[in-house]
PDB file of C-alpha atoms in Angstrom:
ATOM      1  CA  UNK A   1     123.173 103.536  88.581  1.00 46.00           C
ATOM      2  CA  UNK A   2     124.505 100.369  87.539  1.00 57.00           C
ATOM      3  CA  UNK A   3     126.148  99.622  84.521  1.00 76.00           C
ATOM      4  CA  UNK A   4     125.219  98.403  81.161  1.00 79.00           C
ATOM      5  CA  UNK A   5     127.490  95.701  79.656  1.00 90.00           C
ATOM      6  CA  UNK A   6     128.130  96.899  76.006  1.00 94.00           C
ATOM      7  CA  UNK A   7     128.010  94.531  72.810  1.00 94.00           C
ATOM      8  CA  UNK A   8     129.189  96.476  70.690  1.00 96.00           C
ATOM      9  CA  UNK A   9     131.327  99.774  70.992  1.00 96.00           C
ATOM     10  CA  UNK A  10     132.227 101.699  67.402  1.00 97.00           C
ATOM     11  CA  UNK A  11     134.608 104.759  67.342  1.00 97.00           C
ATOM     12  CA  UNK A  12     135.546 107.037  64.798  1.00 97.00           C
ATOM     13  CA  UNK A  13     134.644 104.206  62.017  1.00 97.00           C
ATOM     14  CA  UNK A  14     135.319 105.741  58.515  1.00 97.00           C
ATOM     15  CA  UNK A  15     134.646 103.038  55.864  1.00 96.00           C
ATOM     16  CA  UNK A  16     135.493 103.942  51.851  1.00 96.00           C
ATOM     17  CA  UNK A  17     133.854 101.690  48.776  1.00 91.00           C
ATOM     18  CA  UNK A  18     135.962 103.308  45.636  1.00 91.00           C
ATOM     19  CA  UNK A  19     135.555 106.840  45.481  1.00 92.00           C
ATOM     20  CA  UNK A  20     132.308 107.135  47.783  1.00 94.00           C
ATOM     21  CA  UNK A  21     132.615 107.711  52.074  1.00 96.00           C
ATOM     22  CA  UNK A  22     130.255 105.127  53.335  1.00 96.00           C
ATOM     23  CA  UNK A  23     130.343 105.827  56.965  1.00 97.00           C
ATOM     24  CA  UNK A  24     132.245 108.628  58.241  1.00 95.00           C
ATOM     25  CA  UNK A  25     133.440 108.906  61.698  1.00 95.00           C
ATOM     26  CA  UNK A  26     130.808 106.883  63.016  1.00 97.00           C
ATOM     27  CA  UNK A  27     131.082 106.422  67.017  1.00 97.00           C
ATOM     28  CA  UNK A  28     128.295 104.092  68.792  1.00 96.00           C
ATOM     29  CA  UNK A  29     127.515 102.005  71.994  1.00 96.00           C
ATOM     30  CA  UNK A  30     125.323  99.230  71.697  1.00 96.00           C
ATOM     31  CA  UNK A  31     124.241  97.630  75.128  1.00 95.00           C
ATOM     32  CA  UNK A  32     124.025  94.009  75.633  1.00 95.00           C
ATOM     33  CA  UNK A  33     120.662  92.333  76.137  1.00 95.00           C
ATOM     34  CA  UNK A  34     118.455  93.819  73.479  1.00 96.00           C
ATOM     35  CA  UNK A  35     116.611  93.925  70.233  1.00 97.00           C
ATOM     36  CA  UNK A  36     118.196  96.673  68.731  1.00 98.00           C
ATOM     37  CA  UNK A  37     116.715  97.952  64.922  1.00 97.00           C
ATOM     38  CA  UNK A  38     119.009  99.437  62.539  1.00 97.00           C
ATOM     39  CA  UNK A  39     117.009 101.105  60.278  1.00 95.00           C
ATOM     40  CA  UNK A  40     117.423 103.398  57.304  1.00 92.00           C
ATOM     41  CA  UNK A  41     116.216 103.318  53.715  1.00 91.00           C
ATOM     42  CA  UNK A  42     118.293 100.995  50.752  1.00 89.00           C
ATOM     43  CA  UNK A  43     121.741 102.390  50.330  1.00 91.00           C
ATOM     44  CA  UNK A  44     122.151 104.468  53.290  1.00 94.00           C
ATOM     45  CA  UNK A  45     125.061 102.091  54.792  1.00 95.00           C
ATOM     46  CA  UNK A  46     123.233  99.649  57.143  1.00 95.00           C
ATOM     47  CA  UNK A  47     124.557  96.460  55.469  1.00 94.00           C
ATOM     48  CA  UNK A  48     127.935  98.533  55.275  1.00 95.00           C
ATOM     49  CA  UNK A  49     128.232  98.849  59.261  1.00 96.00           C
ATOM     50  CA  UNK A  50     126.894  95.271  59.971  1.00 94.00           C
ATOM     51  CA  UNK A  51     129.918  93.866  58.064  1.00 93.00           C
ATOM     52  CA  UNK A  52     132.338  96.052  60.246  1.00 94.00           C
ATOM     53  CA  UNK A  53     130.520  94.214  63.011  1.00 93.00           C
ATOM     54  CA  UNK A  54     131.368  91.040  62.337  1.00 89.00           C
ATOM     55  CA  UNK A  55     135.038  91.498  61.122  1.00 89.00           C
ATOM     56  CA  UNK A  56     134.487  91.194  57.209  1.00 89.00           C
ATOM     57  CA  UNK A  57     134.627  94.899  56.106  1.00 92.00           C
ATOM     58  CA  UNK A  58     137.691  97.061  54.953  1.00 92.00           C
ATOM     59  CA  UNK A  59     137.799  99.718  56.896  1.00 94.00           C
ATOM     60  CA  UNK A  60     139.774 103.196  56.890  1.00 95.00           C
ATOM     61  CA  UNK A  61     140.264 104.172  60.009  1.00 95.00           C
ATOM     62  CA  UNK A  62     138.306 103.759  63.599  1.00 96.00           C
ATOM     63  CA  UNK A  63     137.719 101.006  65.844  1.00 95.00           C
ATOM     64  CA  UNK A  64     134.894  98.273  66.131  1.00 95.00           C
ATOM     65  CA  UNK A  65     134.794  96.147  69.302  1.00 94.00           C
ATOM     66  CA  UNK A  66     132.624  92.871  69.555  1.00 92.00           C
ATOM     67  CA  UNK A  67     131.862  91.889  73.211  1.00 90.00           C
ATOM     68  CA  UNK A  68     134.987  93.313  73.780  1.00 89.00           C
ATOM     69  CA  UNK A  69     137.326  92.052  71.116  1.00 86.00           C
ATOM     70  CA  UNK A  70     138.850  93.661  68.166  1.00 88.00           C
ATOM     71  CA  UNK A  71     136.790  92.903  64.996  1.00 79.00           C
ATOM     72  CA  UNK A  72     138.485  91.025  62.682  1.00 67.00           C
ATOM     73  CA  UNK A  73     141.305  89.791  64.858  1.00 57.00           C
ATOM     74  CA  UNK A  74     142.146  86.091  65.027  1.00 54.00           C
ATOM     75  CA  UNK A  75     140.466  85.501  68.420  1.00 58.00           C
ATOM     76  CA  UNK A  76     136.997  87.098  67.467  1.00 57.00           C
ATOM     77  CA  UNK A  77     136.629  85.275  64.604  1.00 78.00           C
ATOM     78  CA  UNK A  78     137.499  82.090  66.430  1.00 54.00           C
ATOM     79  CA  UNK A  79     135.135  83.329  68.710  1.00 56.00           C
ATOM     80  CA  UNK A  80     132.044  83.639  66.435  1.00 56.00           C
ATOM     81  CA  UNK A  81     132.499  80.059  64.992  1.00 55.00           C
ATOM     82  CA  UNK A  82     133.032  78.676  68.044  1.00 55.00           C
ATOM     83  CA  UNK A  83     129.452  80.175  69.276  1.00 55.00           C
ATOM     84  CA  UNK A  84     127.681  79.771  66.218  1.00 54.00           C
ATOM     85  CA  UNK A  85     128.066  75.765  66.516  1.00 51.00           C
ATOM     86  CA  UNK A  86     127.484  75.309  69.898  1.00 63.00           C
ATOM     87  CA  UNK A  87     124.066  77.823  69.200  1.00 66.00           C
ATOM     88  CA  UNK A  88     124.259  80.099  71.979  1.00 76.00           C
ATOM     89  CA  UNK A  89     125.909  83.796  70.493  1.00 83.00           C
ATOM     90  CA  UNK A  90     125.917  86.680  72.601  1.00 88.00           C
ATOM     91  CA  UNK A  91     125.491  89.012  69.515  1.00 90.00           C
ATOM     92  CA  UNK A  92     123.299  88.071  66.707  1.00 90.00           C
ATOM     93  CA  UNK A  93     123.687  90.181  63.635  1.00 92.00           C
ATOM     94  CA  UNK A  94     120.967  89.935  61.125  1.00 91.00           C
ATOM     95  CA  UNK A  95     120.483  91.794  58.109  1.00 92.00           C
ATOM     96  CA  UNK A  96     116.712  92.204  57.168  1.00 92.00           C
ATOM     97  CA  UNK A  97     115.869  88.871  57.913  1.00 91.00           C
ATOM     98  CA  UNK A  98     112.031  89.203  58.292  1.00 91.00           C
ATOM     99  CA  UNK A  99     111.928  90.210  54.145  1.00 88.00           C
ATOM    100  CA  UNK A 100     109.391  88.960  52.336  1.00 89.00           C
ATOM    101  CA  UNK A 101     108.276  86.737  55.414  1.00 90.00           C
ATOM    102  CA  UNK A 102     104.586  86.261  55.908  1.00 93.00           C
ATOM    103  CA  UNK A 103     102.813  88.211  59.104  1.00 93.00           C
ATOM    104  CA  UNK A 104     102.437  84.812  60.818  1.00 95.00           C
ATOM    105  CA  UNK A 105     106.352  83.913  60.397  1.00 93.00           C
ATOM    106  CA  UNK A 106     107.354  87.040  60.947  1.00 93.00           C
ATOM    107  CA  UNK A 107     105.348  88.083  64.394  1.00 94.00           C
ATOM    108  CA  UNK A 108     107.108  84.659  65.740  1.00 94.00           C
ATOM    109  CA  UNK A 109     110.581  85.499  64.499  1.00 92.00           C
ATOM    110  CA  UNK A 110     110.424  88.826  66.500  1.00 95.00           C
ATOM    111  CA  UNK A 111     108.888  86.967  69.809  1.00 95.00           C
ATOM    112  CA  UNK A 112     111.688  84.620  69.387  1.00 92.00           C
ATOM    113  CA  UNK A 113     114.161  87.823  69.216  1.00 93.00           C
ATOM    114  CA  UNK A 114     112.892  88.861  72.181  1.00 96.00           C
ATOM    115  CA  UNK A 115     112.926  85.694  74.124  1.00 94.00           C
ATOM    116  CA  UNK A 116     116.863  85.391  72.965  1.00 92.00           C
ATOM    117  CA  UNK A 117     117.002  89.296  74.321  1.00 95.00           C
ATOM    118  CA  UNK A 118     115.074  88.084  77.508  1.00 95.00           C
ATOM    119  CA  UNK A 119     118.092  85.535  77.675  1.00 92.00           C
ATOM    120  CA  UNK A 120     120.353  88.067  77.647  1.00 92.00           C
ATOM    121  CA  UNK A 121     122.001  87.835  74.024  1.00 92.00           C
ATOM    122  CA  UNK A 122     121.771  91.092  71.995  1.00 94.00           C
ATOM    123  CA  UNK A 123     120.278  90.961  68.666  1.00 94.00           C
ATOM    124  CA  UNK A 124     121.106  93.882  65.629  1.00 95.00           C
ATOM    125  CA  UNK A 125     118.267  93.463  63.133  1.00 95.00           C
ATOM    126  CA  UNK A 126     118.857  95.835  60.098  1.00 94.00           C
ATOM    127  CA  UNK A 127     115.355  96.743  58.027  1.00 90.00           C
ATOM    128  CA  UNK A 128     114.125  99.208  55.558  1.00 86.00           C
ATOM    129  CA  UNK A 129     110.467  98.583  57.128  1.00 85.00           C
ATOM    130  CA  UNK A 130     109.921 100.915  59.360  1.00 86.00           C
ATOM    131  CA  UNK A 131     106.881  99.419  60.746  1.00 85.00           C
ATOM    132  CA  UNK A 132     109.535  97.459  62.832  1.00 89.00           C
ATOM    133  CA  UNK A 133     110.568 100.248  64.677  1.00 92.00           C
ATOM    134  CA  UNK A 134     108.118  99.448  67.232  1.00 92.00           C
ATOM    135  CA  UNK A 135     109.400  96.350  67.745  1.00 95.00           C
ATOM    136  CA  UNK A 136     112.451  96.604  69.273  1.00 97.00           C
ATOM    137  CA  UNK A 137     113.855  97.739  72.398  1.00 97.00           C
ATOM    138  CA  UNK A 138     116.214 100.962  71.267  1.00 97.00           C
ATOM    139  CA  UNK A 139     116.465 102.230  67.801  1.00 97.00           C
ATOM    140  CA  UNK A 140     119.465 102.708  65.232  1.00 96.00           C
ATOM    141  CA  UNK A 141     118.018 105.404  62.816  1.00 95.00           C
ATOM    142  CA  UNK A 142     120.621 105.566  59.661  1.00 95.00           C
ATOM    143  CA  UNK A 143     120.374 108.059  56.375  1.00 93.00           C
ATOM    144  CA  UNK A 144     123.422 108.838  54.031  1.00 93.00           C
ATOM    145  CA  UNK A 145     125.918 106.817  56.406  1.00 94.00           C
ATOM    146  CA  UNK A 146     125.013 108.829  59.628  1.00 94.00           C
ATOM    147  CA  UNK A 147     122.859 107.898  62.909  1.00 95.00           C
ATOM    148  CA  UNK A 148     120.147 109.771  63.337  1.00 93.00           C
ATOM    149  CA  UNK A 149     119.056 108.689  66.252  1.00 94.00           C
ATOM    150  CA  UNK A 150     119.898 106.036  68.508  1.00 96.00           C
ATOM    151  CA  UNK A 151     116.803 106.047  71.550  1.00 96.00           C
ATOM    152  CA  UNK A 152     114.082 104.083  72.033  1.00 97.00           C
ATOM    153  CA  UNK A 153     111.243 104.032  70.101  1.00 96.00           C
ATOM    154  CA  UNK A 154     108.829 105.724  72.738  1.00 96.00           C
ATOM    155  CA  UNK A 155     111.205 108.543  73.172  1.00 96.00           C
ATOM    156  CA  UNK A 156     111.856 109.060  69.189  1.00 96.00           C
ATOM    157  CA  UNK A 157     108.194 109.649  69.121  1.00 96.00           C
ATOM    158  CA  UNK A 158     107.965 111.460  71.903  1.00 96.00           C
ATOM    159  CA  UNK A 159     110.798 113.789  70.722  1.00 93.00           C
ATOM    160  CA  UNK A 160     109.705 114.399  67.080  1.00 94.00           C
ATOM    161  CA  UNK A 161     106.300 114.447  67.915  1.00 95.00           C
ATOM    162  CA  UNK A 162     105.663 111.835  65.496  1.00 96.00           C
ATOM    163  CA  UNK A 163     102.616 109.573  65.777  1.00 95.00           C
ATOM    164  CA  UNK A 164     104.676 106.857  64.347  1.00 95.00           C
ATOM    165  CA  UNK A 165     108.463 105.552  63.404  1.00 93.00           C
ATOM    166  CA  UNK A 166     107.913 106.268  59.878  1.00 93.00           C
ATOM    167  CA  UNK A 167     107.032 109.968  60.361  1.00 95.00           C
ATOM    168  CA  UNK A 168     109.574 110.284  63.276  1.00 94.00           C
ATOM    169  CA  UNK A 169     112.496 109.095  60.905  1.00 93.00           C
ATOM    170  CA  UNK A 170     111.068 111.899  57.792  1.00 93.00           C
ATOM    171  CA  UNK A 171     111.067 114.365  60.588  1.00 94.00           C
ATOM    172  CA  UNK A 172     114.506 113.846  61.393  1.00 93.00           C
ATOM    173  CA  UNK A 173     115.299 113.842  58.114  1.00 90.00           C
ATOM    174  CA  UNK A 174     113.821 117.185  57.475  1.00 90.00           C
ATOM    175  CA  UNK A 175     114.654 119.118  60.540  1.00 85.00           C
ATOM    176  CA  UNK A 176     118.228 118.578  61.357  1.00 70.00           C
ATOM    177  CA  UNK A 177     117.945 120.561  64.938  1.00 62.00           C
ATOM    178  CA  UNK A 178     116.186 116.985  66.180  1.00 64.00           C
ATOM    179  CA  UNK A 179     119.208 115.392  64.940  1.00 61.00           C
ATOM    180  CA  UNK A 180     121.891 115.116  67.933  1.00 59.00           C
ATOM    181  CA  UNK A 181     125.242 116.533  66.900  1.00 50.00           C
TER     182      UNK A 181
END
């Protein structure tokens, strides 16, 4: 079995906004080279975890590494500006960009996400839509600050029975015992 690069490796992230626990001990492993969804309805900490990605979040306690940097140190940040003008990241982070886009725009903006994935850069798309489930390569299922699942969308299906991602994520939702521990 060979190994997976990883773009993104999370442990033990616990991230506080006032008096309310965001994310709590969240611990993930994103692998380089895909079109990875985060999905979850409004409020349930997507936006919240994307900005410990990329270094601009206060956070409690845990770890967040970025193609194997810290997040938020001096070198990653350097890092990401560097890439961003010369237009060739490794890690694009994009939160619910296909809103309000039109089916035309939109079905090229995910065949361009996959031709950057095909490339080899990894892509985290965050969306409340969860028609676009099917469209990436492995899922990120968020409620209430928590992954619910993190699989592919065949196998969420496949698992939960579902006959699509919308009824696969309320099934999770519902019956906890799906949900891995």
């Amino acid at each position: 079995m060979t190994d997976v690069p990883v773009a993104v490796e999370i442990d033990g992230l616990r991230v506080v906004r006032g008096e309310r626990v965001v994310l709590d001990d969240l611990s993930l492993r994103l692998s380089a080279g895909r079109v990875i969804g985060l999905l979850g309805p409004s409020g349930c900490g997507k936006s919240t975890l994307l900005r410990a990605i990329v270094g601009v979040q206060v956070v409690e306690r845990g770890t967040v590494r970025v193609l194997g940097l810290a997040a938020g140190s001096a070198s990653l940040r350097t890092r990401v500006v560097a890439v961003a003008l010369l237009g060739a990241p490794e890690l694009l982070v994009l939160d619910e960009p296909t809103v309000g886009l039109d089916p035309v725009l939109r079905t090229d903006m995910w065949d361009l996400f996959h031709r950057l994935a095909g490339e080899g850069r990894t892509l985290l798309v965050s969306s409340h839509v969860m028609d676009e489930a099917t469209r990436c390569d492995e899922l990120l299922l968020m409620r209430d600050g928590a992954i619910l699942a993190q699989e592919t969308p065949q196998s969420l299906l496949s698992r939960t029975g579902a006959r699509d991602t919308e009824e696969a994520f309320l099934t999770l939702v519902r019956d906890r015992s799906l949900t891995p521990a």
